[in-house]
Every structure is written in C-alpha cells, then in structure tokens.
Short mmCIF file of C-alpha atoms and ligand atoms in Angstrom, two decimals:
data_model
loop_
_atom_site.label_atom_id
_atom_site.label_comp_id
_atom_site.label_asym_id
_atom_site.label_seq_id
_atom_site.Cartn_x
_atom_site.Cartn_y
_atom_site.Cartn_z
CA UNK A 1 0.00 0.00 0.00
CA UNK A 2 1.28 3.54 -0.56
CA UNK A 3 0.75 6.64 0.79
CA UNK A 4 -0.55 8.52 -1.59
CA UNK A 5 -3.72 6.19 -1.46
CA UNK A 6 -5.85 7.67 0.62
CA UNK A 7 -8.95 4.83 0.28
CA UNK A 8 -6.47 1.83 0.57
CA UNK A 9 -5.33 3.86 3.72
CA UNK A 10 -8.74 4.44 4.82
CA UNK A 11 -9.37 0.59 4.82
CA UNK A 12 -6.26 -0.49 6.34
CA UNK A 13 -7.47 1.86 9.33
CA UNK A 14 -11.23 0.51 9.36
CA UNK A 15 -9.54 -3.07 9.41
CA UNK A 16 -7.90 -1.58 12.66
CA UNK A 17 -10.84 -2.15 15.31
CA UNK A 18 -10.00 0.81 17.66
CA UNK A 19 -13.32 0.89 19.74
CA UNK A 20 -12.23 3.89 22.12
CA UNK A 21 -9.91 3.61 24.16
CA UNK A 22 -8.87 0.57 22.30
CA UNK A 23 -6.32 1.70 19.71
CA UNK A 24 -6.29 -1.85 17.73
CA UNK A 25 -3.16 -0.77 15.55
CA UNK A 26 -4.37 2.36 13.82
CA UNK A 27 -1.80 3.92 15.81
CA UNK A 28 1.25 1.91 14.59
CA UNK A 29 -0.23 1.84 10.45
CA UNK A 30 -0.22 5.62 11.08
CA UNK A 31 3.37 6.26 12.27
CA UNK A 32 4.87 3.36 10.15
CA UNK A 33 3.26 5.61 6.74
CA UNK A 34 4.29 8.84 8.48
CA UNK A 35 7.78 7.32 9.22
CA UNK A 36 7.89 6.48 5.58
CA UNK A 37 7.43 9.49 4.26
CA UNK A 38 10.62 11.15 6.52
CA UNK A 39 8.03 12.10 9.51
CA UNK A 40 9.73 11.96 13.48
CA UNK A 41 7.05 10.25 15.60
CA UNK A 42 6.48 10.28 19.15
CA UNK A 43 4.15 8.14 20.77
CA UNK A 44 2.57 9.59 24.17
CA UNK A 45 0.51 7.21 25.59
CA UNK A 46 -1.84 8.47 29.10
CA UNK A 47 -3.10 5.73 31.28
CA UNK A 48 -5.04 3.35 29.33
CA UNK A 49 -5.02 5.81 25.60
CA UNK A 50 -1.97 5.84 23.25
CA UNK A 51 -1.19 8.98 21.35
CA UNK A 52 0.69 10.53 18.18
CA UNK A 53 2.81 13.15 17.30
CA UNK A 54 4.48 12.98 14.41
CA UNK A 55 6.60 15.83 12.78
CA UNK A 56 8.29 16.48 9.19
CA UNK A 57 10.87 19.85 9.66
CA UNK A 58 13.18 21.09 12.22
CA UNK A 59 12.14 24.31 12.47
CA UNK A 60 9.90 26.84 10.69
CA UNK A 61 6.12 27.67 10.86
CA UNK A 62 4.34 24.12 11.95
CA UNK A 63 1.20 23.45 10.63
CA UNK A 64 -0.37 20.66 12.12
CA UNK A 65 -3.14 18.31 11.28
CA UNK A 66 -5.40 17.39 14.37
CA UNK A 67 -7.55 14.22 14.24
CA UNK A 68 -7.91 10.74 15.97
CA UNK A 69 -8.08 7.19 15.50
CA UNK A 70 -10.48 5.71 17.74
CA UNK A 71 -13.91 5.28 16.85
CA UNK A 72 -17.50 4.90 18.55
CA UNK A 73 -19.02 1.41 19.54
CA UNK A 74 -20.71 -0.23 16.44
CA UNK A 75 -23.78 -1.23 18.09
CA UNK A 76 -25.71 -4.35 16.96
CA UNK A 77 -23.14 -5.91 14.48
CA UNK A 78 -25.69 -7.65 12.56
CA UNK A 79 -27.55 -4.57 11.71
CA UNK A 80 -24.58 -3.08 9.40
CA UNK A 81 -25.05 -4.34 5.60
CA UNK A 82 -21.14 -4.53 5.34
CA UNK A 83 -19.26 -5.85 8.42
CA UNK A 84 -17.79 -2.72 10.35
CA UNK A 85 -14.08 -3.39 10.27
CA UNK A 86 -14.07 -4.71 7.06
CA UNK A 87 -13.31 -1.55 4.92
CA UNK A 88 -15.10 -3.08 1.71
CA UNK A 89 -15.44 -0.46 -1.16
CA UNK A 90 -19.11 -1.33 -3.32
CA UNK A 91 -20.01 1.01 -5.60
CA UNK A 92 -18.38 3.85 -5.27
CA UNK A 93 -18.74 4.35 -1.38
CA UNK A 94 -16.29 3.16 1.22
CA UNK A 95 -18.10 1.19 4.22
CA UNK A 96 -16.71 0.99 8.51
CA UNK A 97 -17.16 2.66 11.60
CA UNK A 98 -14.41 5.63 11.18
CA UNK A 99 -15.44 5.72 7.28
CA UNK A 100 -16.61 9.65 7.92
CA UNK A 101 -15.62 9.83 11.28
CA UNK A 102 -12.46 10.34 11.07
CA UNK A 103 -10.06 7.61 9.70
CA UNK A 104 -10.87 8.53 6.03
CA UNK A 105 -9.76 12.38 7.11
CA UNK A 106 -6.76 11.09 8.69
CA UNK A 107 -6.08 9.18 5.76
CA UNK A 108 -6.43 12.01 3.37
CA UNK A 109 -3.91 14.43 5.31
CA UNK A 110 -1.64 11.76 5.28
CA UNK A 111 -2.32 11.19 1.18
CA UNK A 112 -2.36 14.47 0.75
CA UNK A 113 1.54 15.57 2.16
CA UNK A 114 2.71 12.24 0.09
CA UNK A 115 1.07 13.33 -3.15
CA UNK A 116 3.08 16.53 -2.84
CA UNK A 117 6.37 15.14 -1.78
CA UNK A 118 5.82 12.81 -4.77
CA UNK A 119 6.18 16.24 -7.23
CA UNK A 120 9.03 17.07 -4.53
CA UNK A 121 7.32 19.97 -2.72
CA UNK A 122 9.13 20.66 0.54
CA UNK A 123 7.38 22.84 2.98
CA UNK A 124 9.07 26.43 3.96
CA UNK A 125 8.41 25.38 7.85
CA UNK A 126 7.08 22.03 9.60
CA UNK A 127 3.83 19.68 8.86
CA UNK A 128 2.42 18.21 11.88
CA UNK A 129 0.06 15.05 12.91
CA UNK A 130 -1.20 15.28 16.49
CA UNK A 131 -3.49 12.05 16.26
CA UNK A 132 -5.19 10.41 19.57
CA UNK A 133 -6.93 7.71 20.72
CA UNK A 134 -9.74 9.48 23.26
CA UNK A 135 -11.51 11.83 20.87
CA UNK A 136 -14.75 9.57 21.13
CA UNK A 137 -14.09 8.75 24.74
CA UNK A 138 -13.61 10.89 27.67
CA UNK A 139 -11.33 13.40 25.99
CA UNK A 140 -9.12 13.47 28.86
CA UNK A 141 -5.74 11.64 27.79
CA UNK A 142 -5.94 13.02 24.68
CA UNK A 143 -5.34 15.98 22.69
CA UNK A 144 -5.12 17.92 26.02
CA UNK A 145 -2.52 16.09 27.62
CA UNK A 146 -0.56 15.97 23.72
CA UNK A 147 -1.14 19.57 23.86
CA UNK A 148 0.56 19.71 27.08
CA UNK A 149 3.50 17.70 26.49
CA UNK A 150 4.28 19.79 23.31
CA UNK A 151 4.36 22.84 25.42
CA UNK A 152 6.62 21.31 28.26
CA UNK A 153 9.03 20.38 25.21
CA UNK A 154 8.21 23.68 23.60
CA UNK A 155 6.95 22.16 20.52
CA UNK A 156 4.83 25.46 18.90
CA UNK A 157 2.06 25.36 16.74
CA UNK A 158 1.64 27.76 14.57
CA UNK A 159 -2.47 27.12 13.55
CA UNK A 160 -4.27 23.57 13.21
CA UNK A 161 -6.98 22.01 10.97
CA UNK A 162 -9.32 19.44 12.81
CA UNK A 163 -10.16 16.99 10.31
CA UNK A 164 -13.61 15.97 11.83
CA UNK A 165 -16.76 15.26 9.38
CA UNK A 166 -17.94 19.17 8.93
CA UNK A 167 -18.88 18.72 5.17
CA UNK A 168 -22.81 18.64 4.86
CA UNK A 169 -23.41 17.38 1.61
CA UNK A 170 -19.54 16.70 0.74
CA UNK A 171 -16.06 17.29 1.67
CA UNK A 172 -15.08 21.08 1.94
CA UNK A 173 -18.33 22.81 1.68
CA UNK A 174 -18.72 23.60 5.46
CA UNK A 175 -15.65 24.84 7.32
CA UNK A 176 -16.08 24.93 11.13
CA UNK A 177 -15.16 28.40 12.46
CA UNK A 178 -15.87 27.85 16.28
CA UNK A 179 -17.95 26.02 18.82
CA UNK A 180 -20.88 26.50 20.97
CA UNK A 181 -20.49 25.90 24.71
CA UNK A 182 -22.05 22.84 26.38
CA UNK A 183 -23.03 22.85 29.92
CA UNK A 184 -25.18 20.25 32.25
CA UNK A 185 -27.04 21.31 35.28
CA UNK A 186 -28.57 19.38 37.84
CA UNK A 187 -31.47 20.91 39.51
CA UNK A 188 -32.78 19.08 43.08
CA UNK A 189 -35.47 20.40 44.61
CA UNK A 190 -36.06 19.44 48.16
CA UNK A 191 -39.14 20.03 50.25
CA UNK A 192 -40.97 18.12 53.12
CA UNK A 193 -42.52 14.49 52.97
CA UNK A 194 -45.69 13.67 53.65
CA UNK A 195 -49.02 11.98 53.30
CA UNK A 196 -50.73 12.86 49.85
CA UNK A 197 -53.72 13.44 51.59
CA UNK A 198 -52.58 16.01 54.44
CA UNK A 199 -50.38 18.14 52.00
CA UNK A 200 -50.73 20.96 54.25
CA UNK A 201 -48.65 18.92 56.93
CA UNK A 202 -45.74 18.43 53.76
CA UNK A 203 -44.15 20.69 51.53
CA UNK A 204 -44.20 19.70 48.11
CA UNK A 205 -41.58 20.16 45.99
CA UNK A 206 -43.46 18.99 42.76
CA UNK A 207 -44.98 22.40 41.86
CA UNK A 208 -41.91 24.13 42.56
CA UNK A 209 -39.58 22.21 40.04
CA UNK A 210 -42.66 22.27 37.17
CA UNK A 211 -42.74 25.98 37.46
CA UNK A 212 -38.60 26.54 37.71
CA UNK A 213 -38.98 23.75 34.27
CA UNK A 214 -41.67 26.07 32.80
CA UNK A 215 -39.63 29.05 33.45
CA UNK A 216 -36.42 28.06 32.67
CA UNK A 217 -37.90 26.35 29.30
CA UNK A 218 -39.06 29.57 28.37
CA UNK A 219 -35.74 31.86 28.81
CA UNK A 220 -34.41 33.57 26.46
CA UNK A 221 -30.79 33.24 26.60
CA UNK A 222 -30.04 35.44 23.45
CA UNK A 223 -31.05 36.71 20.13
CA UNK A 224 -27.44 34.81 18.41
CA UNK A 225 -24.41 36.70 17.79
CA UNK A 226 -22.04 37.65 15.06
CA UNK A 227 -21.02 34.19 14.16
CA UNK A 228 -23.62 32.31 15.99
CA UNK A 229 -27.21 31.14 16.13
CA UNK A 230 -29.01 32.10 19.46
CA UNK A 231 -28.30 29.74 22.42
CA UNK A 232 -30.67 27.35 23.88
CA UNK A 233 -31.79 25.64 27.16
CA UNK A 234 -33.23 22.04 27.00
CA UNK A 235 -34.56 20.18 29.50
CA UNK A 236 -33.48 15.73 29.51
CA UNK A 237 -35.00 14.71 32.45
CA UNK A 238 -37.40 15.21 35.66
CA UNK A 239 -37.34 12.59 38.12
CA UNK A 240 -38.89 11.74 41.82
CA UNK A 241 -38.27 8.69 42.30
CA UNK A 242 -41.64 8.14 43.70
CA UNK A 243 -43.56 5.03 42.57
CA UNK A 244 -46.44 5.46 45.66
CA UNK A 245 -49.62 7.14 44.57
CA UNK A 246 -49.95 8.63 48.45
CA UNK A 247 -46.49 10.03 49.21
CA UNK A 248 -45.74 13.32 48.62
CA UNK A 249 -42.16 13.06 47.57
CA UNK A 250 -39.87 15.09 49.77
CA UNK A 251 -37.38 15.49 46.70
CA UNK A 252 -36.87 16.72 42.78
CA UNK A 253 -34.92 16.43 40.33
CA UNK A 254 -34.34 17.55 36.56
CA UNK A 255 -31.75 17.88 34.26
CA UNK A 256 -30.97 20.29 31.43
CA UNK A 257 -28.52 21.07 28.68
CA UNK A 258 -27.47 24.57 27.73
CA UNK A 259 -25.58 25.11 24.63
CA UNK A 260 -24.05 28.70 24.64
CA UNK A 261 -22.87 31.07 22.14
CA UNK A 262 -19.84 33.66 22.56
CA UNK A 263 -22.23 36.03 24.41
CA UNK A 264 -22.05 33.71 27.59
CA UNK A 265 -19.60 31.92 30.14
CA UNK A 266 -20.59 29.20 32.30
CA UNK A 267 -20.09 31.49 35.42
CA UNK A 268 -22.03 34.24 33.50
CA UNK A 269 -25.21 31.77 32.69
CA UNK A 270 -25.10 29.74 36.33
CA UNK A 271 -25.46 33.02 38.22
CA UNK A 272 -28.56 33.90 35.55
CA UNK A 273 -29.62 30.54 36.22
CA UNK A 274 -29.11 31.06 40.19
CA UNK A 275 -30.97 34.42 40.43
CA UNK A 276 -34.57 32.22 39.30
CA UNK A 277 -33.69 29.88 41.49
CA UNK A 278 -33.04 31.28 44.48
CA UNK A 279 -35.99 33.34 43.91
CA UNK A 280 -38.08 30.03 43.45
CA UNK A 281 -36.42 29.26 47.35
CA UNK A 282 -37.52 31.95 48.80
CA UNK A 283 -41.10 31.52 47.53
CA UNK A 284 -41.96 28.06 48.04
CA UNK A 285 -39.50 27.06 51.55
CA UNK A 286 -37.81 24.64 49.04
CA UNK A 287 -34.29 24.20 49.08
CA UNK A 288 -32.86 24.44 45.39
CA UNK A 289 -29.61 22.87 44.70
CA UNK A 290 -27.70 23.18 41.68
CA UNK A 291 -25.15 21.30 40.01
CA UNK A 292 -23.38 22.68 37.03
CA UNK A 293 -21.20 20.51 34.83
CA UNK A 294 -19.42 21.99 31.57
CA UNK A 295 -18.38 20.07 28.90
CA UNK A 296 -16.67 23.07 26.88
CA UNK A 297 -16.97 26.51 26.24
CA UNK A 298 -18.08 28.41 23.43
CA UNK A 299 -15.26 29.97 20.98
CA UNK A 300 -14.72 31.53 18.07
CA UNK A 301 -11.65 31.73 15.46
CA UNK A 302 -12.03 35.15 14.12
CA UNK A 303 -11.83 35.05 10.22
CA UNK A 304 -8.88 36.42 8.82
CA UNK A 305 -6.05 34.80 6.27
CA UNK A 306 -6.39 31.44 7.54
CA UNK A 307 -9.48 30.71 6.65
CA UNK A 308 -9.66 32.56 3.77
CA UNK A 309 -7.04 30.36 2.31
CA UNK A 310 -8.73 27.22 3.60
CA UNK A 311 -11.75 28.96 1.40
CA UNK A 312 -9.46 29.64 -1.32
CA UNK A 313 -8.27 25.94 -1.29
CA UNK A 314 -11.71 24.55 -1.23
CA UNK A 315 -12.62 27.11 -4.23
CA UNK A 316 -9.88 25.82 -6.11
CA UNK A 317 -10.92 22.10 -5.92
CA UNK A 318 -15.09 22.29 -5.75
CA UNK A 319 -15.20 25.76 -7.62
CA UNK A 320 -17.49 27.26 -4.87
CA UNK A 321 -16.91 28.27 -1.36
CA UNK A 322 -17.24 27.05 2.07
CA UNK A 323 -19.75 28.06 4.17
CA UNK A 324 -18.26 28.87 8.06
CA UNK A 325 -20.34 27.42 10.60
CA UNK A 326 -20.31 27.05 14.20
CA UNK A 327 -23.35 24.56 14.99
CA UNK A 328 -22.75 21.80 15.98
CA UNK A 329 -21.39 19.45 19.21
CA UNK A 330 -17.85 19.61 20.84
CA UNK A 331 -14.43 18.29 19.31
CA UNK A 332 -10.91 18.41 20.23
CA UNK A 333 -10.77 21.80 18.70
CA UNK A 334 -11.93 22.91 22.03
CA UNK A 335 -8.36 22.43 23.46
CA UNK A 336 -6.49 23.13 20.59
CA UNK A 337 -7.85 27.10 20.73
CA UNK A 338 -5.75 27.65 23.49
CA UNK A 339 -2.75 27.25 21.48
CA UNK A 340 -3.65 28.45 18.44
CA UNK A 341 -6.10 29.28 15.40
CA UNK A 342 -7.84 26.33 14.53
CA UNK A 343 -10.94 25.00 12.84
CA UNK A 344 -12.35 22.45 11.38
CA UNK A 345 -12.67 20.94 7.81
CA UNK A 346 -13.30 16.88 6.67
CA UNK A 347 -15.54 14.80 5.06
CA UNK A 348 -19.48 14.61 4.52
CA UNK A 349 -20.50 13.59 8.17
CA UNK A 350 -24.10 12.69 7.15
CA UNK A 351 -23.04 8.88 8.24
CA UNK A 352 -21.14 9.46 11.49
CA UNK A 353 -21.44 7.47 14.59
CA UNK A 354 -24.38 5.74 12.96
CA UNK A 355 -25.31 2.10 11.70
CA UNK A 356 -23.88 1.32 8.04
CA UNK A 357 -20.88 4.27 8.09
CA UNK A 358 -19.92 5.08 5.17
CA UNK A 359 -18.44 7.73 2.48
CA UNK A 360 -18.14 7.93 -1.06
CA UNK A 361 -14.57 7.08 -2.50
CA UNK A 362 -15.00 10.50 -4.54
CA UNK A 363 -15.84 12.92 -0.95
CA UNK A 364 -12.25 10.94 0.41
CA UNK A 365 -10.43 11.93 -2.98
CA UNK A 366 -12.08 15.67 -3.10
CA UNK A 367 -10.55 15.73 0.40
CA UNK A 368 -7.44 15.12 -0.19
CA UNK A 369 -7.21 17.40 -3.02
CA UNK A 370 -8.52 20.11 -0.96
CA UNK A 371 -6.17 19.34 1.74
CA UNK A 372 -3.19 19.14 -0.83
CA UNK A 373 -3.94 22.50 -1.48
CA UNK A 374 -4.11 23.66 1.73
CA UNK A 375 -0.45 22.45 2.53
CA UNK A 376 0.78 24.35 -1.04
CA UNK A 377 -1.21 27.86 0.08
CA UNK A 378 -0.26 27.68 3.94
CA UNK A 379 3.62 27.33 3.23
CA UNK A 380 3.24 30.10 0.35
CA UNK A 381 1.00 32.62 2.19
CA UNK A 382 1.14 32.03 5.85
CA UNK A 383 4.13 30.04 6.16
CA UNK A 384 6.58 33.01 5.01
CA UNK A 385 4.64 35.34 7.47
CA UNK A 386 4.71 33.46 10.65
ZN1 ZN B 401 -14.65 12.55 15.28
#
C-alpha cells in the first residue's frame, strides 16, 4: 500500500478495530506511513489511551493536522449491511465505523503531504500530525494532555486544521469556524414528605420544580451573535423517584442542557440561572440545589487569512466556497484554541457514529485534493509570514 492512497489507507485503518480507548493498531499503520514518508514520531501514551505526534521539519512555521483514530461502539453488528471493520469499497462508497468519522480524514492528510512530496514539494516550515486515541471517549488523555507535552518540550504550533466530518453534503463545503459551549445542570429540589392526603402537613416540591422547568424552558438566553445562532436551554429529564400514589415526595430532580454562544460563560449563565432559582427558594421554603457541569466553552476563530485560504483551497478544488459554521457538538478543537487558530474541515458527516458508516470514495479523494492545497497555500502565504 502507498501513501498517496488515501482509500487503501482508509481501509487499512477501518480493518484496525480501535473501539475507544482501544487503539487496535491504527496507531502503529499511522506512524509506520508517516515514518515512511521522513516524519519523526512520538508516541505519548496516558493511562489506558496511546497517542501521536508525528513531525516532518526542524524548524519553521508548523502546521499541524489534528484528528484521531479511535472510533465509537458499532452497536448491533448484525444490523450493518457490510461488516464494520471490514473496509469493503461497493459502488463507489467506502463502508466501517471511522469511514466519515475520522479515519478517512486522517487518511487524506496523510495522502495528501505524500502526493506533494511525490512532485518534490518541501514545505518552507514544519507539517504536523497530532493524532489520539480518546476523541470519542472521555477526551481526557488526549489531545489535552498531547497539547501539554508539546508545550513542556516547547513544541509550537503555529495554527491547526481538525479533520472531523464538517462537510454537509460533501467534503469542503462547510468549514467549522468555532464552537458552541455545552453545559449540564442538575437541579434538586427538596421540600418536606408527607401523606398525599394532608399536604398541608408536607411541603411539596413537585410544583416548585414544574414551574422553575416552565420558566427556565421559556428563557431567552439570546437573540445569536455575530457568528452564531441564538443559544438554547433544553430540559433531559425530571425525576422523583416516587412510585407510591400517596407520598408526597420530599425530593426533585431535573436535568438540562445549555448550549451557549460567545455572548455567555458558564459562570455568567449559572449566576442567571441562580438568580430564578433562588428566587423560586424563597417563595416556596424549598431548598434548590444546583449542580453545574461543563463540557466546553463556546469559541470563536475570528476570520482572517487562515481561513480565507482554507476557502481559497476549497474554491480551487469544488469551484465554490465554504460556508463557516459554528453549529454543531464539541471536538478536540476545544483544546487546541488555546494554542492556536484552529478549525475544522473533513468529510461529509451525514453517516457518522451511525449504523452502516460510510463515504463515497469520490468525498475521500475531493478531500485530499482540498487538503493538498491547503499544505501548497499555507507554506506560500502564511508560512513566510509566521
Ligand atoms: Zn470525530
């Protein structure tokens, strides 16, 4: 197999059964093609997740390629048409859990640098692989602790493309720009127990939750923002507990999800969140308790001449534009920001984490054009400048 074959790649990493935080191999096929192709890898493995950074280029402007190898549970194995770690090509479209999401991208980063070093293009500066095996699972010996080994070694990036399924219909027409923020609260009411039938005796913490829920439901977090749609408040759950018809329940719960756009923090929304809810206390005698959990907060990468040469890249191979989006759930660009601009650009995702996976050979080979150029107009625009 050779590098510059981005579907035989693709396959040889479905064949790879790297169920997170299992890394089945996909790790070792990735550094043995990088290692071929004159890359230095370093494998950083965190308790029970092994990791990749590879590098081609002493010194110089590093672009780097972000991405991982593991892949979500298939499910029911008998409900795929084509076995899910088989990697069969039929007609045109290339079949496995990671097909979309993201071993084809992977693949087509890799395909894409060997293509080029085939016409004996050298970058002006480094190319970069920062590859892990917890992008599906927690997210916590990942790309964050990667991220913080490079900077203990002083390994600097100079921006990074996330090669996660953005494309809506195919490969390059949706560029991610930024992320909304996710956030999980916990609500627990708690009032007094008692007999349904003396509720004057109990206080009931029933009415008080379904009027925080109605209230709450009905919030109006925003109106959206520059780059962003307005944010929104869902509730998941409301739960007693209670099974007996003549108990009043002496506690509440319920559960909601906020996603958040740049006009909010977590601190910023809990105390917004707070101020009802203490009200609601004060009312009723009820205690309310809250518990906030974030998954990630909201960010945006400002668009300037990075992505307008991503753009110009995607022009040059589809002959239209990108559209910049940030909808969607979190990714590993969420750490990367810290360090530098990033975003996100990859295959058709219509497919991903679903039953029957799958991408058409042509969305993995406009991909790695795309991504081709991307490497030519980084080291000839921003490459010099950095
Ligand atoms: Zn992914």
């Amino acid at each position: 197999m050779t590098a510059t074959d981005p579907i035989a790649l693709s396959q040889a990493l479905i064949r790879c059964a790297s169920v997170t935080p299992t890394d089945g191999g996909a790790l070792d096929l990735v550094q043995r093609t990088l290692e071929g192709l004159g890359f230095t890898c370093t494998r950083l493995p965190f308790a029970e997740v092994d990791n990749l950074y590879a590098v081609y280029g002493a010194q110089g402007p590093n672009f780097c390629f972000a991405g991982h190898t593991d892949v979500v549970p298939p499910g029911d194995v008998s409900a795929w048409r084509h076995p899910p770690f088989e990697g069969a090509v039929i007609d045109g479209v290339l079949h496995g859990r990671g097909a979309c999401d993201m071993k084809s991208g992977v693949a087509a980063f890799i395909s894409a640098f060997a293509r080029l070093r085939e016409k004996n293009w050298q970058p002006k500066g480094q190319v970069s692989f920062l590859i892990t095996g917890d992008e599906e699972g927690p997210s916590v010996n990942g790309t964050k602790k990667v991220l913080g080994w490079l900077k203990d070694n002083r390994h600097v990036l100079n921006h990074a493309l996330v090669g996660e399924p953005t494309g809506v219909v195919e490969a390059g027409d949706t560029i991610k720009i930024g992320r909304r923020g996710s956030m999980n609260v916990r609500l627990t009411v708690t009032g007094v127990q008692g007999h349904t039938a003396y509720p004057q005796r109990a206080n009931n913490p029933v009415p008080v939750m379904a009027e925080l829920v109605a209230k709450l439901a009905k919030l109006e977090l925003d109106r959206g923002s520059d780059h962003f749609e307005p944010s929104t408040l869902a509730f998941a759950t409301i739960d007693t507990g209670n099974s007996a018809t003549n108990v009043i329940p002496a506690k509440v719960t319920a559960g909601f999800n906020i996603r958040f756009n740049d006009l909010h923090t977590p601190d910023s929304l809990t105390a917004k969140i707070r101020e009802i809810t203490d009200e609601a206390a004060r009312q009723s005698g009820c205690e309310v308790a809250l518990h906030v959990d974030v998954s990630g907060v909201s960010f945006v990468t400002q668009p300037d001449a990075y992505t307008a040469l991503l753009n110009d890249a995607v022009i040059a191979v589809r002959g239209t534009p990108s559209e910049f989006s940030t909808g969607g759930g979190t990714s590993d660009a969420r750490f990367i920001k810290d360090f530098c601009p990033v975003v996100e650009m990859g295959l058709a995702g219509a497919t991903m984490h679903k039953t029957d996976e799958c991408v058409p050979v042509a969305d993995v080979e406009r991909l790695t054009a795309i991504y081709e150029k991307v490497l030519e107009l980084y080291f000839q625009r921003l490459g010099r400048a950095s």
